[in-house]
XYZ file of C-alpha atoms in Angstrom:
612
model
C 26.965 -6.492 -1.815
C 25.793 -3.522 0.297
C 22.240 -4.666 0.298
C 23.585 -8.593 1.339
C 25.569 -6.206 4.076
C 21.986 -3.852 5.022
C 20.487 -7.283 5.920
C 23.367 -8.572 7.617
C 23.586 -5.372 10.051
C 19.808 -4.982 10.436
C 19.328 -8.505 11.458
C 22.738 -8.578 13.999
C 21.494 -5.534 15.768
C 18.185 -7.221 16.402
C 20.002 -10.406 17.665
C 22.090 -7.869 19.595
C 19.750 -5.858 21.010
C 17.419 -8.519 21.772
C 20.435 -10.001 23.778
C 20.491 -6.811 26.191
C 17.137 -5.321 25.776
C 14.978 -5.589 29.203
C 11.824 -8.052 29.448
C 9.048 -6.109 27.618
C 7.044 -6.693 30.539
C 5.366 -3.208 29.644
C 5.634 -2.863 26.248
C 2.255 -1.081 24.877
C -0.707 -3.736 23.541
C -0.962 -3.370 20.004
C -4.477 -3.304 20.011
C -6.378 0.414 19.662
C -6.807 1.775 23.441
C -10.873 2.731 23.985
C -11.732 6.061 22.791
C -12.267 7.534 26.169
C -12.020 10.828 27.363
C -8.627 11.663 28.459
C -7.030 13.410 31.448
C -5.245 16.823 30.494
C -1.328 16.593 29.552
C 1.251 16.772 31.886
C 3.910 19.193 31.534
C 7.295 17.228 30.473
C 9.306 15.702 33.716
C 13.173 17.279 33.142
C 14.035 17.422 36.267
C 14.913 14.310 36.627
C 12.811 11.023 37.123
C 12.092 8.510 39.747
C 13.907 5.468 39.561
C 12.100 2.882 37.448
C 10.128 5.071 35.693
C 9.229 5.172 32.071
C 11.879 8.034 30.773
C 14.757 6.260 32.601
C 13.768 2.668 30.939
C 13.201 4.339 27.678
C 16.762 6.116 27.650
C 18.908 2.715 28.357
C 17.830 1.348 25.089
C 18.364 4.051 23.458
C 22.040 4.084 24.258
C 22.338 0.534 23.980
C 20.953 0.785 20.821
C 23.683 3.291 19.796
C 26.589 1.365 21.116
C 25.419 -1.789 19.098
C 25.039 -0.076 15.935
C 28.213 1.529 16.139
C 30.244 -1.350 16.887
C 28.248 -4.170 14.099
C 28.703 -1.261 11.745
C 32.488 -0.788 12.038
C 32.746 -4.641 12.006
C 30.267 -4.884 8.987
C 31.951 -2.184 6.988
C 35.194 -2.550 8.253
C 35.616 1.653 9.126
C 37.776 2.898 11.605
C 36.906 3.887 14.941
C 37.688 7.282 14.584
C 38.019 8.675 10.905
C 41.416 10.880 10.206
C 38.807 13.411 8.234
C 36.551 13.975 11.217
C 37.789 17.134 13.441
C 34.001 17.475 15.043
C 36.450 16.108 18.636
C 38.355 19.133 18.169
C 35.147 21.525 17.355
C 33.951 20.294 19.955
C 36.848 20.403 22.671
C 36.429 23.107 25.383
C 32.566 23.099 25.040
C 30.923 22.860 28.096
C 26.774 23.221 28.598
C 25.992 26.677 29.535
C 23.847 25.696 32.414
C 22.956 22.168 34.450
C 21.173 20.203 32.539
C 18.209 17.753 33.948
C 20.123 13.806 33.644
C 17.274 12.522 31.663
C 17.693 15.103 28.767
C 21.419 14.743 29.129
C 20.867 10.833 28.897
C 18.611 11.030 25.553
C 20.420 14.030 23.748
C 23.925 14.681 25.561
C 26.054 13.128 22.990
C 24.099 14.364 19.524
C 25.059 17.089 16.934
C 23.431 18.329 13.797
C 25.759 18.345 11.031
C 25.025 19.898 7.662
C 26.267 18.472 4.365
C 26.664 20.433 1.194
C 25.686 18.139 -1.535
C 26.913 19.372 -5.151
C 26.604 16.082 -7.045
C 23.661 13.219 -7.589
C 26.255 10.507 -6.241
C 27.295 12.553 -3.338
C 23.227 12.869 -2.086
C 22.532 9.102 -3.213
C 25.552 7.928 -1.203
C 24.196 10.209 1.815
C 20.430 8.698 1.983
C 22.102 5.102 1.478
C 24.644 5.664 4.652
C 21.599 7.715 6.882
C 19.668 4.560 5.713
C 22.158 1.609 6.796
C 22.839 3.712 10.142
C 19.350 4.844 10.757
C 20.257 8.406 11.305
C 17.434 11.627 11.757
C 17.237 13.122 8.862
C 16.605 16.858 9.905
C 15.903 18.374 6.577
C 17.253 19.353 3.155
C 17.087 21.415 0.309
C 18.433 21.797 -3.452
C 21.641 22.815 -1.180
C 21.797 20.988 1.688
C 21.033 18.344 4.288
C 20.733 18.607 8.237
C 21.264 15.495 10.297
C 21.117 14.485 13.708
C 22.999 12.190 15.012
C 25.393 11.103 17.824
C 29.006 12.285 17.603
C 30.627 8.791 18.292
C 28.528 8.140 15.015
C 30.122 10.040 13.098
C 33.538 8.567 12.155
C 30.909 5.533 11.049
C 28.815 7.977 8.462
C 32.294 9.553 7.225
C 33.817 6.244 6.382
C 30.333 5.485 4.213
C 30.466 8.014 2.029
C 33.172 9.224 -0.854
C 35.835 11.546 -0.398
C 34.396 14.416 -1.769
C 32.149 14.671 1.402
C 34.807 13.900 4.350
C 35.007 17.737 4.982
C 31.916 18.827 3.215
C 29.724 19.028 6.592
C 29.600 21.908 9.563
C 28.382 21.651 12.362
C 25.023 23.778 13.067
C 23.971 22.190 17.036
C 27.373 21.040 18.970
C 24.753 21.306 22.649
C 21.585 20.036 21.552
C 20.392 19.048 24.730
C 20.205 22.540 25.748
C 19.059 23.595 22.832
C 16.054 21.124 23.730
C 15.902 22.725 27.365
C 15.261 25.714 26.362
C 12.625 25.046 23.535
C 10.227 24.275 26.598
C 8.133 27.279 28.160
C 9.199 28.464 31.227
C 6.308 26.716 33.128
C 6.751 23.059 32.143
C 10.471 23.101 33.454
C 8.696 23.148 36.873
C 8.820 19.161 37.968
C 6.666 19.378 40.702
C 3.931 21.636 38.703
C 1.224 19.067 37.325
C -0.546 21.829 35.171
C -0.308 26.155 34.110
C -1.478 28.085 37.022
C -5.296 29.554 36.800
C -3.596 32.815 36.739
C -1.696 31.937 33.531
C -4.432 30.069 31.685
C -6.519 32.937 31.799
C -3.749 35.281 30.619
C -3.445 32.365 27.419
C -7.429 33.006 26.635
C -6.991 37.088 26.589
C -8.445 37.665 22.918
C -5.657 39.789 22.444
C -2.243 39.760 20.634
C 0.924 41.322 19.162
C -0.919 42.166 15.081
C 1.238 43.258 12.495
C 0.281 46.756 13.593
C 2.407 47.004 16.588
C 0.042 46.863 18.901
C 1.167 45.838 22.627
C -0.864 43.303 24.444
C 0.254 40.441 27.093
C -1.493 37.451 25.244
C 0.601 34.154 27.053
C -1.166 32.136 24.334
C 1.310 33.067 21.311
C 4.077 33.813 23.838
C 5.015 30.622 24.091
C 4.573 27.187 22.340
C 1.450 25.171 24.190
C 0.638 21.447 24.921
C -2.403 20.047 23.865
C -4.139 20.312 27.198
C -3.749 24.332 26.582
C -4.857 23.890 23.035
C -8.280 22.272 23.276
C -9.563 24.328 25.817
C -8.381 27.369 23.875
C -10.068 26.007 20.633
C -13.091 25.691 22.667
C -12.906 29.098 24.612
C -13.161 30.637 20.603
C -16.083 28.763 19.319
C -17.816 30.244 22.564
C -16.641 33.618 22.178
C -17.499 34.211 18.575
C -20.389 31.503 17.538
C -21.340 33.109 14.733
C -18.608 32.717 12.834
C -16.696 29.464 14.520
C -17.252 26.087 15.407
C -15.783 23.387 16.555
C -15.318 20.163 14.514
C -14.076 16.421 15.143
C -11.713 14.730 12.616
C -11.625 11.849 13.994
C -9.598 9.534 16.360
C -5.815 8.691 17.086
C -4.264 5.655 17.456
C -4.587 5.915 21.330
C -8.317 7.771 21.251
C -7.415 10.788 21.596
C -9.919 12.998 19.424
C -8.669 14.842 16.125
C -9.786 18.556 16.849
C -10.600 21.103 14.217
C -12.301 24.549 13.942
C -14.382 25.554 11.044
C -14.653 29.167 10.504
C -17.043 30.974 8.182
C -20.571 32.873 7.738
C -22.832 31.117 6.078
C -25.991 32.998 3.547
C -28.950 33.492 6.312
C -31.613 33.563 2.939
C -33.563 30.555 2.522
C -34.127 30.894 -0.938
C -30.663 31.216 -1.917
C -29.328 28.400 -4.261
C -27.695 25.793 -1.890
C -24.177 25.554 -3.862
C -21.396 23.272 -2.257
C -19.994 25.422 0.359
C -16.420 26.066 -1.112
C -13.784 25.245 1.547
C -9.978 26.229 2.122
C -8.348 23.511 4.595
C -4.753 23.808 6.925
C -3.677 21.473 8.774
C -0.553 21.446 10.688
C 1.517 18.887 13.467
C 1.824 15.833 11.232
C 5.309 15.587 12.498
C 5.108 15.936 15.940
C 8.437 17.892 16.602
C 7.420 20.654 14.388
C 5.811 22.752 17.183
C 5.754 26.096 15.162
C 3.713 24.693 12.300
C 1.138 23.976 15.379
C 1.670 27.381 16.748
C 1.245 29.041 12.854
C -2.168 26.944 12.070
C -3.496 28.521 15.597
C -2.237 31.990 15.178
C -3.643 31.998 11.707
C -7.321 30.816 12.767
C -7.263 33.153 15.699
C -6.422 36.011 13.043
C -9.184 35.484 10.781
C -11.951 34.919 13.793
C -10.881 38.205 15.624
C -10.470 40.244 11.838
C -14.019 39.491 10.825
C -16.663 42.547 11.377
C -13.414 44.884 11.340
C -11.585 44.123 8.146
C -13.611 44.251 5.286
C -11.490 42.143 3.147
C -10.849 39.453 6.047
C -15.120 39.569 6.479
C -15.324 38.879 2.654
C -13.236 35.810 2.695
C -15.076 34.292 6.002
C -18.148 34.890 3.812
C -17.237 33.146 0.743
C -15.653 30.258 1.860
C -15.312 28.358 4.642
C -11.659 27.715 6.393
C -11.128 24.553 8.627
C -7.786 24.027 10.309
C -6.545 21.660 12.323
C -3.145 22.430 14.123
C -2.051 18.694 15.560
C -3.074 16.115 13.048
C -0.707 13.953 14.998
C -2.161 14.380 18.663
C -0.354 11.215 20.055
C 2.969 12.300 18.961
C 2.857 16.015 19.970
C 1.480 14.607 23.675
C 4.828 12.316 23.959
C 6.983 15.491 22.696
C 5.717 17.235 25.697
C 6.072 14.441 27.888
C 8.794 12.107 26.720
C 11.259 13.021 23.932
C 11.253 16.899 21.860
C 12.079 15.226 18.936
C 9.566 12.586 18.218
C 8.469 12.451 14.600
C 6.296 9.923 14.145
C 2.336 8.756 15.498
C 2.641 6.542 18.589
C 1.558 3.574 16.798
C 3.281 0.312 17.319
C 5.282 -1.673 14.276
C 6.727 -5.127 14.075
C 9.492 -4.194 15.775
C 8.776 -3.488 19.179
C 11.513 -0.762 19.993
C 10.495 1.106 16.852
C 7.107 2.560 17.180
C 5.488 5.263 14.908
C 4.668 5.950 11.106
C 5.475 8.681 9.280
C 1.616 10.576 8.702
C 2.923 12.250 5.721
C 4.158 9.351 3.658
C 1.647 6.905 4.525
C -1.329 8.568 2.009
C -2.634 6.003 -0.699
C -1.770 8.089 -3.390
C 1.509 6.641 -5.510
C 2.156 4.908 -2.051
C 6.217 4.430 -1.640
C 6.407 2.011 1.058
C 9.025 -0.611 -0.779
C 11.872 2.040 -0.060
C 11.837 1.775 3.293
C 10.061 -0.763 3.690
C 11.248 -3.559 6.620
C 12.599 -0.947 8.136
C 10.279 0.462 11.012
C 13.102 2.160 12.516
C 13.478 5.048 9.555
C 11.737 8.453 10.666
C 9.901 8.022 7.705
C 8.556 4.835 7.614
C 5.193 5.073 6.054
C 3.785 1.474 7.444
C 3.288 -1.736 5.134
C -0.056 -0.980 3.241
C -1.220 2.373 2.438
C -3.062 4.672 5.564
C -1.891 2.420 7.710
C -1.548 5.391 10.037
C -4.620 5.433 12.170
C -4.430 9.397 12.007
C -3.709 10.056 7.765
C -6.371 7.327 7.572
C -8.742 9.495 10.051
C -8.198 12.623 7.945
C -8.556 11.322 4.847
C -11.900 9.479 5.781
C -13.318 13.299 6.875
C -11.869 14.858 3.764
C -14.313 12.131 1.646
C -17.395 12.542 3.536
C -16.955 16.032 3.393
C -16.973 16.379 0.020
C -19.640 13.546 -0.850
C -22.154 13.564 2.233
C -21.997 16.984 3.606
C -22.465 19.633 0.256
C -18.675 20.543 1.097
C -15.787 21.534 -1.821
C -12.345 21.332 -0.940
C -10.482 24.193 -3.309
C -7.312 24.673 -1.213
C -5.380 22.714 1.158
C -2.470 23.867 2.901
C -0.243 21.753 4.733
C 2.415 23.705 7.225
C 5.933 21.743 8.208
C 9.190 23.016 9.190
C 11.850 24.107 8.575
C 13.903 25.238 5.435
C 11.198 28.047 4.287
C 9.807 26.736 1.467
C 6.962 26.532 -0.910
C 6.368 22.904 -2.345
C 3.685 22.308 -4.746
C 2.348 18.630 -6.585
C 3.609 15.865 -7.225
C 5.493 15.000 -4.462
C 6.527 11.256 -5.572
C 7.374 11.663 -8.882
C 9.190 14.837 -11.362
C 8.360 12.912 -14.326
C 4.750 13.474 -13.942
C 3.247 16.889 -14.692
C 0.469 18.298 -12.900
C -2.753 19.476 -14.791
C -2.980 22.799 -13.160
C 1.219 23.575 -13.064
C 1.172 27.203 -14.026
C -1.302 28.010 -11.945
C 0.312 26.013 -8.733
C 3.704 27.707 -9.692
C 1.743 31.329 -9.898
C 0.354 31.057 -6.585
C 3.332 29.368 -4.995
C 5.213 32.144 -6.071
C 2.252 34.641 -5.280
C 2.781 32.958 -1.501
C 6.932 33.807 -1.594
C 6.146 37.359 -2.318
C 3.756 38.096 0.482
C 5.998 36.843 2.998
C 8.348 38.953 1.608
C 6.542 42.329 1.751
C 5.292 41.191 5.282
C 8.302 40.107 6.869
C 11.448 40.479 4.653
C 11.721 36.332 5.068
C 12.584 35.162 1.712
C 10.589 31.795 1.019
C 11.950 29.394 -1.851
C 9.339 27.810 -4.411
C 9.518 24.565 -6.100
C 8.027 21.209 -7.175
C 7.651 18.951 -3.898
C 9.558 15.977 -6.308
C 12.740 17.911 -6.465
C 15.649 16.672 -4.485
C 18.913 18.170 -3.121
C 20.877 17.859 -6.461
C 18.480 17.978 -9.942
C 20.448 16.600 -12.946
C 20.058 15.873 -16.445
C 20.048 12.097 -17.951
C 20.672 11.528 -22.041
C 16.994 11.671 -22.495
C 16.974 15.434 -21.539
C 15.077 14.867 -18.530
C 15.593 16.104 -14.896
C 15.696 13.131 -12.207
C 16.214 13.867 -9.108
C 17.766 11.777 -6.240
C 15.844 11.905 -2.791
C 17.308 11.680 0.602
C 13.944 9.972 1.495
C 11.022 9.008 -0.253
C 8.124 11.343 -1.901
C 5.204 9.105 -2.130
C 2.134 8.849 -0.519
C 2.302 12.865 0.324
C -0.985 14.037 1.646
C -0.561 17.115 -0.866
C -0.776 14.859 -3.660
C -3.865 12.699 -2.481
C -5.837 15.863 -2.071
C -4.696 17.361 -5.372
C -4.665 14.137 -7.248
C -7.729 12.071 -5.406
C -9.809 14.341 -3.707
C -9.445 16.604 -7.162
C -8.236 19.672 -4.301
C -7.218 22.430 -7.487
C -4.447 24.089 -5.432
C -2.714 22.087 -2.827
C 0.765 22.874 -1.249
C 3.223 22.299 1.508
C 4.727 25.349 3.315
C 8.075 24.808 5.225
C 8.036 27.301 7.875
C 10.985 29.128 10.083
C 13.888 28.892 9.854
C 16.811 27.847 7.352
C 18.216 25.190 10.412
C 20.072 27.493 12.679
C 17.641 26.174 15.051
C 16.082 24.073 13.052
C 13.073 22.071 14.671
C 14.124 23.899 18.431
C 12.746 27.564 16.765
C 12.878 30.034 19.812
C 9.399 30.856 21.044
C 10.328 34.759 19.378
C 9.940 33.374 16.336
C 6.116 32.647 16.968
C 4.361 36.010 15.982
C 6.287 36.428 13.109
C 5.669 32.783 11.341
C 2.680 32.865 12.194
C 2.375 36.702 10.518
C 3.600 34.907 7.429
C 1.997 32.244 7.308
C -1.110 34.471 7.858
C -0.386 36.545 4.600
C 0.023 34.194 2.334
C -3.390 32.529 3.692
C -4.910 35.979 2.852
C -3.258 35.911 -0.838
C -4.662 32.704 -1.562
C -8.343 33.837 -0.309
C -7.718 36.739 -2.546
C -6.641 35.151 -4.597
C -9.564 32.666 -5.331
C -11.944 35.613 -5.449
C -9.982 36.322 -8.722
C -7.535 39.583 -7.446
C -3.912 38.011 -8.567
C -1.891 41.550 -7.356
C -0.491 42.184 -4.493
C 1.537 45.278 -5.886
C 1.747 47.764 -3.293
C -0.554 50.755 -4.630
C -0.045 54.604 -4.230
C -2.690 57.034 -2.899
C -2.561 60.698 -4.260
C 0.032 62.838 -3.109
C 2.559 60.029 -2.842
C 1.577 57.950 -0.183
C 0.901 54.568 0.039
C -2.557 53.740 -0.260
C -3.780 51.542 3.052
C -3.811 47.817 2.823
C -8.014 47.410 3.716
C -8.738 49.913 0.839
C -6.365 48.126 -1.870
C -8.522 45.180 -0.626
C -11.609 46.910 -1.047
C -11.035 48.342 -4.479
C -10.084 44.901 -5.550
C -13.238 42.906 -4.569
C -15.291 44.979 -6.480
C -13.408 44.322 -10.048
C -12.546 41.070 -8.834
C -13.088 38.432 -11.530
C -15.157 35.222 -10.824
C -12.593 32.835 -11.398
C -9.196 33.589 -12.936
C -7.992 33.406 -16.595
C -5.581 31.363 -18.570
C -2.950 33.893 -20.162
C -2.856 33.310 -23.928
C 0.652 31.563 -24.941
C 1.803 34.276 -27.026
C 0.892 37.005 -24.303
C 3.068 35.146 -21.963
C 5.982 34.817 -24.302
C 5.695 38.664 -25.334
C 5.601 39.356 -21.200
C 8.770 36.992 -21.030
C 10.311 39.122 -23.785
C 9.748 42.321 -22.421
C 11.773 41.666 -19.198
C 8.563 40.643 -16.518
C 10.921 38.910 -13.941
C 7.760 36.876 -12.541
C 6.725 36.000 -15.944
C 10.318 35.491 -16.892
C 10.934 33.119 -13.589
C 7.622 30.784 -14.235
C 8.994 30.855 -18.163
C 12.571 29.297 -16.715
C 10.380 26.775 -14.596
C 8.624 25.615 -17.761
C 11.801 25.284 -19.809
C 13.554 23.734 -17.189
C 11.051 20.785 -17.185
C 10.457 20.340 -20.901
């Protein structure tokens, strides 16, 4: 009955909207645009907008979408207009924005809230996805105790009546003004309408090779100030491989879906003796911006290149890991989507690329990989955020990435041993398999290890505690008769791009690290919150470099006389004993460890059990 109800909603709001939609006199070709050399972002228009233009005809279907779904929905499911369980009216009552608000951002985001539901039970989360499903809400993010959604308040009397009893008054409300909050995620000089680009005075100030380190020091870097638009980033990527070219270069992906190019840096100092034995050059990969809203993971694969090219020739430890391996990252896998957050709409998820439904462009890069390839669960519905296309790498960007991966490793004497994929928000270490709990990885113990290895130095950096888990595991894990754990997903976990490298590209240690912060802000993380994600991000980089080279501790050390001994000779003393490669730990050792009280052992031991 509710899937003979799914169809009849989708299929009335299409006859709806195509009822009141405008002509699509300018909808985009769906052909690829030429892979031509592009003119430099603008900074977003929020301001307001000329009439006519592109924001203002992009904003009335939104609403008109809204209003349509709303109303087929209540007729549909037969819910009430306004649910006696809902009191967001009265949260909301009194509220007023703190300061005037351009009409275009008040038009696209006045009238939406983040909500947060705590989900206890398997039914309660499965009843959740199904209602976010058959109303195509924004699924924000969620965890093994919760799950952030955005979505208008009139739609929220509709999502009530969906779901049981048990979750009428089992939300809160985390954004009640996101519009501001979206006003005030923009830097200072893009909220300037009649500025086309960052004065000369400021650009240069974003290329001072200088910034706030973990050791305090003071500098006036713009660059890590405040989040930056493409146009900032490319030149800045290129300004590096000038100023240190014997250590960095720049690289080329590939292409997007509207030509823009893919960039990448490759950082590393390769053996200058001839007669050494050309091995495959061992190679750590981070990539970042697959979802285009999540500026910080952008921001954190920058800061965390621009820490290793500065470090080298003055940390010894940092200059041992540039020598031994070689790091690429690329911060905005999805360079069409992070252009139209600038420009358009903050929270864009998706590529740019056009579906069968016109008035729902854009597939989701992350669950569009060919590995274990979901795409029946959301599939005919190009509206979901994470609509992963109809065939595998359908995503001209995943598909891009994935092609360069390949030849890297069979044309160009490369091997992939790490890949590291930042997102936001929740903080959170996810490691393989992604689509499926019932399938154990190979290398588990050590992907649990080093996940937890991660957690820890964030913690001794920062204080941030991290969780770690499988990237399978949903909101609510619970047991069936068999003795196994399923668990329930709010959306789909195949075709993750940590599981195609792990799984297909045979990438020993891949993972997915969900940055800053736990959803007070959510994807709208103040620009303060730059430095210090990015210093976390940073560390655990350096503990999995280390911890390649074979040194496993990160146990802080003391010097004689009681103090602590200094980070760079810890380093040092460890390189020199470090191992080749580590170790498997004998079964009985670990038990006996278990026994004795080790809470690391002890935690990877519950893990284990857990599963079996």
């Amino acid at each position: 009955m509710r899937c003979c109800c799914s169809t009849i909603f989708l299929l009335s709001n299409i006859l709806l909207l195509a009822s009141f939609s405008p002509p699509l006199t300018n909808a985009t070709p769906a052909k690829a645009v030429p892979r031509l050399p592009l003119p430099p972002s603008q900074p977003v228009r929020i301001h307001g907008s000329k009439a006519g233009s592109s924001a203002s005809r992009e904003s009335w279907p939104a609403s008109c979408w809204t209003y349509l779904r709303e109303t087929v929905a209540q007729r549909v499911f037969r819910l009430p207009s306004k649910s006696r369980h809902f009191d967001l009216q009265d949260q909301l009552r009194g509220q007023r924005h703190s300061a005037p608000l351009p009409p275009n951002l008040l038009a696209r985001y006045g009238g939406d809230v983040v909500l947060r539901f705590n989900i206890t039970t398997a039914e309660e989360e499965r009843a959740l996805a199904e209602a976010s499903s058959i109303l195509f809400l924004d699924v924000w993010e969620y965890t093994n105790q919760w799950v952030d959604i955005r979505l208008s308040k009139d739609t929220v009397p509709s999502l009530l009546g969906l779901l049981p009893a048990s979750l009428q008054r089992a939300h809160t409300l985390l954004m009640h003004d996101l519009a501001m909050r979206v006003f005030e995620s923009y830097p200072r000089s893009q909220l300037d309408a009649g500025s086309s680009s960052p004065s000369a005075r400021k650009v240069s100030q974003a290329f001072s090779p200088s910034i706030r380190t973990s050791d305090g020091a003071s500098t006036e870097n713009l660059f890590f100030q405040e989040y930056q638009p493409l146009s900032v980033i490319i030149p800045w990527m290129r300004l590096l491989a000038s100023l240190f070219p014997s250590h960095v270069r720049n690289i080329e992906i590939g292409h997007s879906y509207e030509g823009r190019t893919i960039p990448g840096l490759r950082i590393g100092v390769h053996p200058t003796n001839p007669h050494a034995p050309k091995h495959a050059r061992k190679t750590i990969v981070i990539s970042g911006g697959s979802h285009a809203r999540e500026w910080i993971s952008v921001s954190t694969v920058n800061y965390i290149a621009y820490s290793l090219i500065t470090s080298y020739g003055k940390s010894p430890s940092i200059t041992r890991l540039l020598e031994e391996f070689d790091w690429v990252f690329v911060p905005t896998l999805n360079v069409d989507g992070y252009v139209y957050t600038w420009e358009s709409d903050r929270l864009w998820r998706k590529n740019r690329q056009p579906t069968s439904l016109a008035f729902c462009r854009g597939l989701d890069l992350d669950h569009g990989w060919g590995y274990q390839w979901d795409g029946e669960s959301s599939k005919g519905n190009p509206c979901s955020e994470s609509f992963p296309g109809d065939v595998a790498f359908e995503a001209v960007e995943s598909k891009a990435f994935a092609d360069w991966a390949a030849k890297e490793t069979t044309q160009n004497n490369v091997q992939i041993i790490a890949y590291l994929d930042m997102h936001s928000y929740s903080q959170q270490v996810l490691y393989p398999y992604s689509y499926s709990c019932t399938s154990t990885p190979p290398s588990l113990e050590n992907l649990e290890e080093l996940a937890m290895g991660f957690a820890k130095a964030i913690r001794m950096s920062t204080g941030e505690e991290y969780g770690v888990s499988s990237a399978c595991e949903g909101s609510v894990p619970f047991a069936k008769k068999s003795g196994k754990y399923v668990h329930p997903r709010i959306e789909t976990g195949g075709g993750s791009a940590i599981d195609w490298f792990y799984h297909e590209l045979g990438v020993r240690y891949a993972f997915q690290m969900k940055l800053r912060d736990t959803g007070s802000y959510g994807f709208l993380l103040p620009k303060e919150n730059i430095v210090p994600t990015g210093e976390e991000a940073f560390q655990a980089a350096i503990y999995l470099g280390t911890w390649l080279l074979g040194n496993h501790g990160i146990e802080r050390k003391e010097a004689p006389g009681g103090e602590e001994a200094p980070a760079e000779a810890r380093a040092r003393g460890a390189s020199k004993t470090a191992a080749p490669s580590p170790s498997p730990v004998p079964e009985e050792s670990r038990a006996s460890e278990e026994a004795q009280g080790n809470p690391h052992t002890s935690y990877l031991g519950e893990l284990r059990r857990r599963r079996r």
